mmCIF file of C-alpha atoms and ligand atoms in Angstrom:
data_model
loop_
_atom_site.group_PDB
_atom_site.id
_atom_site.type_symbol
_atom_site.label_atom_id
_atom_site.label_comp_id
_atom_site.label_asym_id
_atom_site.label_seq_id
_atom_site.Cartn_x
_atom_site.Cartn_y
_atom_site.Cartn_z
ATOM 1 C CA UNK A 1 4.347 -0.771 -29.199
ATOM 2 C CA UNK A 2 4.928 -3.060 -26.228
ATOM 3 C CA UNK A 3 4.165 -1.571 -22.802
ATOM 4 C CA UNK A 4 4.849 -2.971 -19.293
ATOM 5 C CA UNK A 5 4.085 -1.965 -15.731
ATOM 6 C CA UNK A 6 6.622 -2.971 -13.103
ATOM 7 C CA UNK A 7 6.514 -2.366 -9.363
ATOM 8 C CA UNK A 8 9.093 -2.682 -6.566
ATOM 9 C CA UNK A 9 8.820 -2.287 -2.789
ATOM 10 C CA UNK A 10 10.342 0.199 -0.385
ATOM 11 C CA UNK A 11 12.701 -0.961 2.370
ATOM 12 C CA UNK A 12 13.739 -0.446 5.967
ATOM 13 C CA UNK A 13 17.085 -1.237 7.552
ATOM 14 C CA UNK A 14 16.501 -3.523 10.544
ATOM 15 C CA UNK A 15 20.104 -3.714 11.760
ATOM 16 C CA UNK A 16 23.542 -2.890 10.396
ATOM 17 C CA UNK A 17 23.484 0.496 8.633
ATOM 18 C CA UNK A 18 26.833 2.184 7.960
ATOM 19 C CA UNK A 19 28.776 -0.933 9.016
ATOM 20 C CA UNK A 20 27.436 -2.611 5.850
ATOM 21 C CA UNK A 21 29.326 -0.047 3.751
ATOM 22 C CA UNK A 22 32.540 -1.520 5.252
ATOM 23 C CA UNK A 23 32.199 -5.204 4.521
ATOM 24 C CA UNK A 24 29.900 -6.113 7.393
ATOM 25 C CA UNK A 25 26.431 -7.660 7.038
ATOM 26 C CA UNK A 26 23.065 -6.006 7.569
ATOM 27 C CA UNK A 27 19.412 -7.052 7.802
ATOM 28 C CA UNK A 28 16.886 -5.319 5.566
ATOM 29 C CA UNK A 29 13.158 -5.804 5.096
ATOM 30 C CA UNK A 30 10.957 -4.782 2.212
ATOM 31 C CA UNK A 31 7.726 -2.923 3.001
ATOM 32 C CA UNK A 32 4.345 -2.872 1.306
ATOM 33 C CA UNK A 33 4.603 0.634 -0.136
ATOM 34 C CA UNK A 34 5.596 0.301 -3.777
ATOM 35 C CA UNK A 35 6.953 2.339 -6.657
ATOM 36 C CA UNK A 36 5.499 1.832 -10.149
ATOM 37 C CA UNK A 37 7.163 2.282 -13.501
ATOM 38 C CA UNK A 38 5.229 2.080 -16.765
ATOM 39 C CA UNK A 39 7.534 1.738 -19.738
ATOM 40 C CA UNK A 40 6.522 1.760 -23.382
ATOM 41 C CA UNK A 41 8.713 0.962 -26.365
ATOM 42 C CA UNK A 42 8.600 3.792 -28.935
ATOM 43 C CA UNK A 43 9.047 3.656 -32.710
ATOM 44 C CA UNK A 44 11.107 6.835 -32.455
ATOM 45 C CA UNK A 45 14.690 6.936 -31.244
ATOM 46 C CA UNK A 46 13.745 9.082 -28.244
ATOM 47 C CA UNK A 47 13.767 8.777 -24.472
ATOM 48 C CA UNK A 48 10.805 10.429 -22.725
ATOM 49 C CA UNK A 49 10.477 10.486 -18.924
ATOM 50 C CA UNK A 50 7.725 11.681 -16.608
ATOM 51 C CA UNK A 51 8.441 11.417 -12.875
ATOM 52 C CA UNK A 52 6.022 13.871 -11.248
ATOM 53 C CA UNK A 53 6.996 13.095 -7.640
ATOM 54 C CA UNK A 54 10.521 14.379 -8.307
ATOM 55 C CA UNK A 55 9.369 17.294 -10.466
ATOM 56 C CA UNK A 56 10.099 15.769 -13.891
ATOM 57 C CA UNK A 57 7.578 16.482 -16.642
ATOM 58 C CA UNK A 58 8.191 15.467 -20.280
ATOM 59 C CA UNK A 59 11.976 15.166 -20.028
ATOM 60 C CA UNK A 60 13.131 14.217 -23.540
ATOM 61 C CA UNK A 61 16.302 13.380 -25.384
ATOM 62 C CA UNK A 62 17.560 11.418 -28.406
ATOM 63 C CA UNK A 63 19.378 8.105 -27.967
ATOM 64 C CA UNK A 64 22.682 10.006 -27.728
ATOM 65 C CA UNK A 65 23.588 9.840 -24.057
ATOM 66 C CA UNK A 66 24.173 13.061 -22.109
ATOM 67 C CA UNK A 67 26.699 13.028 -19.226
ATOM 68 C CA UNK A 68 24.892 12.182 -15.980
ATOM 69 C CA UNK A 69 25.943 15.372 -14.207
ATOM 70 C CA UNK A 70 24.246 17.431 -16.955
ATOM 71 C CA UNK A 71 20.784 15.831 -16.545
ATOM 72 C CA UNK A 72 18.216 17.140 -14.024
ATOM 73 C CA UNK A 73 18.632 15.616 -10.544
ATOM 74 C CA UNK A 74 15.201 13.980 -10.616
ATOM 75 C CA UNK A 75 16.058 11.745 -13.601
ATOM 76 C CA UNK A 76 19.628 10.774 -12.675
ATOM 77 C CA UNK A 77 18.866 7.263 -11.370
ATOM 78 C CA UNK A 78 16.648 6.496 -14.361
ATOM 79 C CA UNK A 79 19.195 7.974 -16.762
ATOM 80 C CA UNK A 80 21.975 5.885 -15.229
ATOM 81 C CA UNK A 81 19.921 2.691 -15.675
ATOM 82 C CA UNK A 82 18.944 3.641 -19.252
ATOM 83 C CA UNK A 83 22.513 4.513 -20.200
ATOM 84 C CA UNK A 84 23.970 1.271 -18.843
ATOM 85 C CA UNK A 85 21.195 -0.748 -20.497
ATOM 86 C CA UNK A 86 21.495 0.968 -23.903
ATOM 87 C CA UNK A 87 25.302 0.693 -23.893
ATOM 88 C CA UNK A 88 25.158 -2.961 -22.957
ATOM 89 C CA UNK A 89 22.242 -4.257 -25.074
ATOM 90 C CA UNK A 90 22.054 -1.611 -27.848
ATOM 91 C CA UNK A 91 18.263 -1.572 -28.424
ATOM 92 C CA UNK A 92 17.351 0.381 -31.580
ATOM 93 C CA UNK A 93 14.179 2.052 -30.290
ATOM 94 C CA UNK A 94 13.413 4.641 -27.669
ATOM 95 C CA UNK A 95 11.164 4.350 -24.617
ATOM 96 C CA UNK A 96 8.573 6.389 -22.797
ATOM 97 C CA UNK A 97 8.877 5.942 -19.038
ATOM 98 C CA UNK A 98 6.437 7.094 -16.339
ATOM 99 C CA UNK A 99 6.946 6.647 -12.604
ATOM 100 C CA UNK A 100 4.553 6.894 -9.700
ATOM 101 C CA UNK A 101 5.348 6.447 -6.015
ATOM 102 C CA UNK A 102 3.168 4.842 -3.381
ATOM 103 C CA UNK A 103 5.215 6.741 -0.807
ATOM 104 C CA UNK A 104 6.934 10.080 -0.530
ATOM 105 C CA UNK A 105 10.535 10.078 -1.732
ATOM 106 C CA UNK A 106 11.446 12.235 1.290
ATOM 107 C CA UNK A 107 10.833 9.380 3.798
ATOM 108 C CA UNK A 108 14.032 7.562 2.838
ATOM 109 C CA UNK A 109 12.209 4.306 2.149
ATOM 110 C CA UNK A 110 14.268 3.576 -0.936
ATOM 111 C CA UNK A 111 12.345 5.135 -3.806
ATOM 112 C CA UNK A 112 15.486 5.788 -5.897
ATOM 113 C CA UNK A 113 16.635 2.194 -5.786
ATOM 114 C CA UNK A 114 13.067 0.938 -6.309
ATOM 115 C CA UNK A 115 12.713 3.118 -9.425
ATOM 116 C CA UNK A 116 16.110 1.924 -10.707
ATOM 117 C CA UNK A 117 15.224 -1.748 -10.230
ATOM 118 C CA UNK A 118 11.812 -1.224 -11.881
ATOM 119 C CA UNK A 119 13.388 0.534 -14.866
ATOM 120 C CA UNK A 120 16.018 -2.194 -15.375
ATOM 121 C CA UNK A 121 13.339 -4.901 -15.159
ATOM 122 C CA UNK A 122 10.965 -3.053 -17.505
ATOM 123 C CA UNK A 123 13.678 -2.451 -20.121
ATOM 124 C CA UNK A 124 14.647 -6.123 -20.086
ATOM 125 C CA UNK A 125 10.975 -7.046 -20.456
ATOM 126 C CA UNK A 126 10.104 -4.777 -23.413
ATOM 127 C CA UNK A 127 13.321 -5.534 -25.299
ATOM 128 C CA UNK A 128 12.999 -9.274 -24.548
ATOM 129 C CA UNK A 129 16.351 -9.650 -22.843
ATOM 130 C CA UNK A 130 16.395 -12.393 -20.230
ATOM 131 C CA UNK A 131 18.001 -11.012 -17.067
ATOM 132 C CA UNK A 132 18.290 -12.970 -13.824
ATOM 133 C CA UNK A 133 17.606 -11.245 -10.475
ATOM 134 C CA UNK A 134 21.360 -11.094 -9.959
ATOM 135 C CA UNK A 135 21.853 -9.341 -13.313
ATOM 136 C CA UNK A 136 19.076 -6.843 -12.487
ATOM 137 C CA UNK A 137 20.730 -6.269 -9.084
ATOM 138 C CA UNK A 138 24.150 -5.696 -10.690
ATOM 139 C CA UNK A 139 22.759 -3.292 -13.301
ATOM 140 C CA UNK A 140 20.684 -1.221 -10.846
ATOM 141 C CA UNK A 141 23.482 -1.218 -8.238
ATOM 142 C CA UNK A 142 25.964 0.033 -10.858
ATOM 143 C CA UNK A 143 23.473 2.815 -11.709
ATOM 144 C CA UNK A 144 23.116 3.787 -8.033
ATOM 145 C CA UNK A 145 26.914 3.880 -7.648
ATOM 146 C CA UNK A 146 27.245 6.051 -10.777
ATOM 147 C CA UNK A 147 24.789 8.567 -9.318
ATOM 148 C CA UNK A 148 25.774 8.473 -5.636
ATOM 149 C CA UNK A 149 29.378 7.318 -5.793
ATOM 150 C CA UNK A 150 28.873 5.085 -2.757
ATOM 151 C CA UNK A 151 26.483 2.692 -1.076
ATOM 152 C CA UNK A 152 26.357 -0.944 -0.046
ATOM 153 C CA UNK A 153 23.507 -1.893 -2.426
ATOM 154 C CA UNK A 154 21.294 -3.293 0.375
ATOM 155 C CA UNK A 155 18.300 -1.282 -0.847
ATOM 156 C CA UNK A 156 18.724 -2.451 -4.446
ATOM 157 C CA UNK A 157 18.899 -6.064 -3.248
ATOM 158 C CA UNK A 158 15.737 -5.627 -1.161
ATOM 159 C CA UNK A 159 13.820 -4.370 -4.220
ATOM 160 C CA UNK A 160 15.104 -7.198 -6.420
ATOM 161 C CA UNK A 161 14.722 -10.167 -4.093
ATOM 162 C CA UNK A 162 11.921 -9.045 -1.740
ATOM 163 C CA UNK A 163 11.259 -10.475 1.737
ATOM 164 C CA UNK A 164 13.831 -9.850 4.459
ATOM 165 C CA UNK A 165 17.469 -10.259 3.588
ATOM 166 C CA UNK A 166 20.762 -10.913 5.274
ATOM 167 C CA UNK A 167 22.993 -8.843 3.007
ATOM 168 C CA UNK A 168 26.708 -8.196 2.767
ATOM 169 C CA UNK A 169 28.371 -5.215 1.046
ATOM 170 C CA UNK A 170 27.897 -5.070 -2.747
ATOM 171 C CA UNK A 171 25.787 -8.219 -2.669
ATOM 172 C CA UNK A 172 28.651 -10.568 -1.737
ATOM 173 C CA UNK A 173 26.024 -12.454 0.256
ATOM 174 C CA UNK A 174 22.265 -12.081 -0.308
ATOM 175 C CA UNK A 175 20.307 -14.560 1.807
ATOM 176 C CA UNK A 176 16.535 -14.491 2.303
ATOM 177 C CA UNK A 177 15.360 -14.909 5.911
ATOM 178 C CA UNK A 178 12.722 -17.510 6.726
ATOM 179 C CA UNK A 179 10.392 -15.336 8.766
ATOM 180 C CA UNK A 180 9.583 -11.918 7.417
ATOM 181 C CA UNK A 181 6.539 -10.642 9.251
ATOM 182 C CA UNK A 182 8.006 -8.337 11.858
ATOM 183 C CA UNK A 183 5.705 -6.284 14.124
ATOM 184 C CA UNK A 184 7.018 -2.795 13.449
ATOM 185 C CA UNK A 185 5.744 0.706 13.993
ATOM 186 C CA UNK A 186 7.462 3.221 11.719
ATOM 187 C CA UNK A 187 7.522 7.002 11.945
ATOM 188 C CA UNK A 188 9.118 9.758 9.878
ATOM 189 C CA UNK A 189 11.164 12.291 11.821
ATOM 190 C CA UNK A 190 10.161 15.251 9.657
ATOM 191 C CA UNK A 191 13.526 15.755 7.982
ATOM 192 C CA UNK A 192 14.831 14.166 4.789
ATOM 193 C CA UNK A 193 18.229 12.568 5.335
ATOM 194 C CA UNK A 194 21.158 13.216 3.023
ATOM 195 C CA UNK A 195 22.550 9.684 2.809
ATOM 196 C CA UNK A 196 25.710 10.408 0.730
ATOM 197 C CA UNK A 197 26.582 13.250 3.134
ATOM 198 C CA UNK A 198 26.067 11.043 6.201
ATOM 199 C CA UNK A 199 28.162 8.223 4.720
ATOM 200 C CA UNK A 200 30.954 10.638 3.737
ATOM 201 C CA UNK A 201 30.945 12.299 7.159
ATOM 202 C CA UNK A 202 31.300 8.948 8.879
ATOM 203 C CA UNK A 203 34.032 7.926 6.413
ATOM 204 C CA UNK A 204 36.063 10.977 7.506
ATOM 205 C CA UNK A 205 35.493 10.124 11.171
ATOM 206 C CA UNK A 206 36.603 6.569 10.502
ATOM 207 C CA UNK A 207 39.849 7.779 8.936
ATOM 208 C CA UNK A 208 40.649 9.805 12.052
ATOM 209 C CA UNK A 209 39.478 7.239 14.564
ATOM 210 C CA UNK A 210 40.032 4.040 12.670
ATOM 211 C CA UNK A 211 40.342 1.395 15.377
ATOM 212 C CA UNK A 212 37.471 2.710 17.528
ATOM 213 C CA UNK A 213 35.046 2.888 14.603
ATOM 214 C CA UNK A 214 36.149 -0.466 13.206
ATOM 215 C CA UNK A 215 35.381 -1.958 16.651
ATOM 216 C CA UNK A 216 31.930 -0.356 16.552
ATOM 217 C CA UNK A 217 31.325 -1.803 13.088
ATOM 218 C CA UNK A 218 32.483 -5.242 14.276
ATOM 219 C CA UNK A 219 30.040 -5.010 17.154
ATOM 220 C CA UNK A 220 27.228 -4.023 14.756
ATOM 221 C CA UNK A 221 28.188 -7.035 12.626
ATOM 222 C CA UNK A 222 27.755 -9.289 15.678
ATOM 223 C CA UNK A 223 24.323 -7.784 16.385
ATOM 224 C CA UNK A 224 23.335 -8.560 12.791
ATOM 225 C CA UNK A 225 24.534 -12.172 13.042
ATOM 226 C CA UNK A 226 22.451 -12.707 16.169
ATOM 227 C CA UNK A 227 19.561 -10.707 14.686
ATOM 228 C CA UNK A 228 19.304 -13.071 11.738
ATOM 229 C CA UNK A 229 18.767 -15.993 14.085
ATOM 230 C CA UNK A 230 16.353 -14.243 16.449
ATOM 231 C CA UNK A 231 14.162 -13.021 13.568
ATOM 232 C CA UNK A 232 13.915 -16.563 12.249
ATOM 233 C CA UNK A 233 13.027 -17.716 15.810
ATOM 234 C CA UNK A 234 10.542 -14.808 16.211
ATOM 235 C CA UNK A 235 12.295 -13.882 19.442
ATOM 236 C CA UNK A 236 11.045 -10.292 19.465
ATOM 237 C CA UNK A 237 12.199 -9.535 22.992
ATOM 238 C CA UNK A 238 15.799 -10.268 22.007
ATOM 239 C CA UNK A 239 15.477 -8.516 18.635
ATOM 240 C CA UNK A 240 14.326 -5.418 20.546
ATOM 241 C CA UNK A 241 17.452 -5.586 22.699
ATOM 242 C CA UNK A 242 19.641 -5.909 19.604
ATOM 243 C CA UNK A 243 17.940 -2.896 18.028
ATOM 244 C CA UNK A 244 18.562 -0.850 21.175
ATOM 245 C CA UNK A 245 22.210 -1.895 21.221
ATOM 246 C CA UNK A 246 22.543 -0.944 17.535
ATOM 247 C CA UNK A 247 20.906 2.431 18.166
ATOM 248 C CA UNK A 248 23.320 3.124 21.040
ATOM 249 C CA UNK A 249 26.284 2.615 18.708
ATOM 250 C CA UNK A 250 24.676 4.759 15.983
ATOM 251 C CA UNK A 251 24.172 7.515 18.545
ATOM 252 C CA UNK A 252 27.823 7.297 19.579
ATOM 253 C CA UNK A 253 28.823 7.468 15.920
ATOM 254 C CA UNK A 254 26.914 10.756 15.772
ATOM 255 C CA UNK A 255 24.358 9.848 13.099
ATOM 256 C CA UNK A 256 21.180 10.069 15.189
ATOM 257 C CA UNK A 257 19.342 13.384 15.639
ATOM 258 C CA UNK A 258 17.626 14.876 18.688
ATOM 259 C CA UNK A 259 14.211 14.312 17.038
ATOM 260 C CA UNK A 260 15.021 10.663 16.281
ATOM 261 C CA UNK A 261 16.327 10.213 19.855
ATOM 262 C CA UNK A 262 13.165 11.752 21.252
ATOM 263 C CA UNK A 263 10.936 9.497 19.161
ATOM 264 C CA UNK A 264 12.949 6.396 20.037
ATOM 265 C CA UNK A 265 12.769 7.221 23.746
ATOM 266 C CA UNK A 266 9.010 7.842 23.487
ATOM 267 C CA UNK A 267 8.477 4.474 21.778
ATOM 268 C CA UNK A 268 10.471 2.635 24.448
ATOM 269 C CA UNK A 269 8.680 4.436 27.288
ATOM 270 C CA UNK A 270 5.344 3.471 25.707
ATOM 271 C CA UNK A 271 6.361 -0.186 25.836
ATOM 272 C CA UNK A 272 8.214 -1.024 22.593
ATOM 273 C CA UNK A 273 10.618 -3.988 22.788
ATOM 274 C CA UNK A 274 13.221 -1.958 20.949
ATOM 275 C CA UNK A 275 13.626 1.047 18.656
ATOM 276 C CA UNK A 276 16.228 2.533 16.363
ATOM 277 C CA UNK A 277 16.724 4.810 13.394
ATOM 278 C CA UNK A 278 16.638 3.216 9.945
ATOM 279 C CA UNK A 279 19.175 4.082 7.260
ATOM 280 C CA UNK A 280 21.845 6.730 7.227
ATOM 281 C CA UNK A 281 20.520 8.799 10.144
ATOM 282 C CA UNK A 282 20.459 12.585 10.132
ATOM 283 C CA UNK A 283 16.674 12.332 9.593
ATOM 284 C CA UNK A 284 14.259 9.983 7.760
ATOM 285 C CA UNK A 285 12.446 7.253 9.695
ATOM 286 C CA UNK A 286 12.767 5.307 12.919
ATOM 287 C CA UNK A 287 11.275 1.931 13.643
ATOM 288 C CA UNK A 288 9.994 0.394 16.851
ATOM 289 C CA UNK A 289 9.393 -3.280 17.503
ATOM 290 C CA UNK A 290 6.057 -3.494 19.248
ATOM 291 C CA UNK A 291 3.693 -6.173 20.521
ATOM 292 C CA UNK A 292 0.082 -5.876 19.371
ATOM 293 C CA UNK A 293 -1.279 -4.780 22.773
ATOM 294 C CA UNK A 294 1.129 -1.830 22.885
ATOM 295 C CA UNK A 295 0.885 -0.725 19.262
ATOM 296 C CA UNK A 296 -1.670 2.007 19.775
ATOM 297 C CA UNK A 297 0.154 3.454 22.787
ATOM 298 C CA UNK A 298 3.468 3.493 20.928
ATOM 299 C CA UNK A 299 1.892 5.139 17.888
ATOM 300 C CA UNK A 300 0.355 7.854 20.036
ATOM 301 C CA UNK A 301 3.648 8.457 21.849
ATOM 302 C CA UNK A 302 5.438 8.804 18.509
ATOM 303 C CA UNK A 303 2.980 11.401 17.262
ATOM 304 C CA UNK A 304 3.336 13.378 20.508
ATOM 305 C CA UNK A 305 7.133 13.211 20.041
ATOM 306 C CA UNK A 306 6.724 14.862 16.610
ATOM 307 C CA UNK A 307 6.729 11.791 14.363
ATOM 308 C CA UNK A 308 4.581 11.155 11.286
ATOM 309 C CA UNK A 309 3.331 7.553 11.328
ATOM 310 C CA UNK A 310 4.079 5.452 8.237
ATOM 311 C CA UNK A 311 1.930 2.304 8.331
ATOM 312 C CA UNK A 312 3.880 -0.628 6.893
ATOM 313 C CA UNK A 313 3.889 -4.362 6.761
ATOM 314 C CA UNK A 314 7.189 -6.132 6.204
ATOM 315 C CA UNK A 315 8.618 -8.870 4.030
ATOM 316 C CA UNK A 316 6.724 -8.322 0.785
ATOM 317 C CA UNK A 317 7.436 -9.499 -2.748
ATOM 318 C CA UNK A 318 10.330 -7.919 -4.639
ATOM 319 C CA UNK A 319 10.193 -6.424 -8.130
ATOM 320 C CA UNK A 320 7.377 -7.776 -10.279
ATOM 321 C CA UNK A 321 5.948 -7.276 -13.736
ATOM 322 C CA UNK A 322 2.304 -6.437 -13.091
HETATM 323 O O1 LIG B 1 19.541 6.286 4.164
HETATM 324 P P1 LIG B 1 19.223 4.974 3.538
HETATM 325 O O2 LIG B 1 17.887 4.442 3.936
HETATM 326 O O3 LIG B 1 19.438 4.963 2.078
HETATM 327 O O4 LIG B 1 20.257 3.911 4.149
HETATM 328 C C1 LIG B 1 21.642 4.112 4.097
HETATM 329 C C2 LIG B 1 22.335 2.956 4.726
HETATM 330 C C3 LIG B 1 23.851 3.072 4.780
HETATM 331 O O5 LIG B 1 24.345 1.871 5.362
HETATM 332 C C4 LIG B 1 24.275 4.226 5.643
HETATM 333 C C5 LIG B 1 24.444 3.240 3.390
HETATM 334 C C6 LIG B 1 24.377 2.000 2.517
HETATM 335 O O6 LIG B 1 24.411 2.155 1.293
HETATM 336 O O7 LIG B 1 24.338 0.875 3.043
#
């Protein structure tokens, strides 16, 4: 029966995390580490999933849909996509789905959203249902919300559209940026972040301290607006300053960690134009904007500060059928 291989890229948040959950814009870039999904249509009315990187081996069920909270954690994003797709388009056959990651899911580079976007695209392909990028975005974003309960959808958009995006909450605005090759050095801080926890913790803080945190989010929004222009102008010096300003606010909001702070300081001391955490904070990766001549020095400084280097290039193609 028909079989397809689909891949989608990982992502990094350039500017605007957390504020983008509250109707502000952000800037996101895709990176050249990809997730692969191979999906085969089956004659049987069965769903079979193998996702070794999240500990799932030969997960099987009939076409009757189990409640999401009852399925193993590792298959929840895929299950959510499958359930929405099967409810909406009612295909009569089952599928066999295998995932493989070009990067560790613990780095916070967006493997869950990449897998969701791949699965939605692969299902549409094997069952011959024409879905636009926007429809794939909506389906995968709905799946992510069903699993996580919250999220702006910036990562789902990055996987769908590729490149670098100016993005507003829930995909109200999704605009590709003209220049996407950004000289970044990326390092993992050694701890996996718990994004839903970080977002919920900040939501509680915002309730208590509404006007202060809204002002911070407005300021982040302004950094993003300027960031969009300076990226297109390749004004790296200014982008570095914007990243530093964004990091300062994130630190004040309490989402940075001492390891991330240490790595960011080390990158700046070694000559980076700017550096900040990427994503929810509480762990995962940081990124530094670095000119070629300083790259090696910055990389060394990051390793000494306890980071694990993650070589990336930015602004790559979004989801594609291989
Ligand atoms: O931790 P990540 O890389 O999934 O990024 C989370 C970014 C937030 O703005 C905190 C949440 C969101 O969905 O936009």
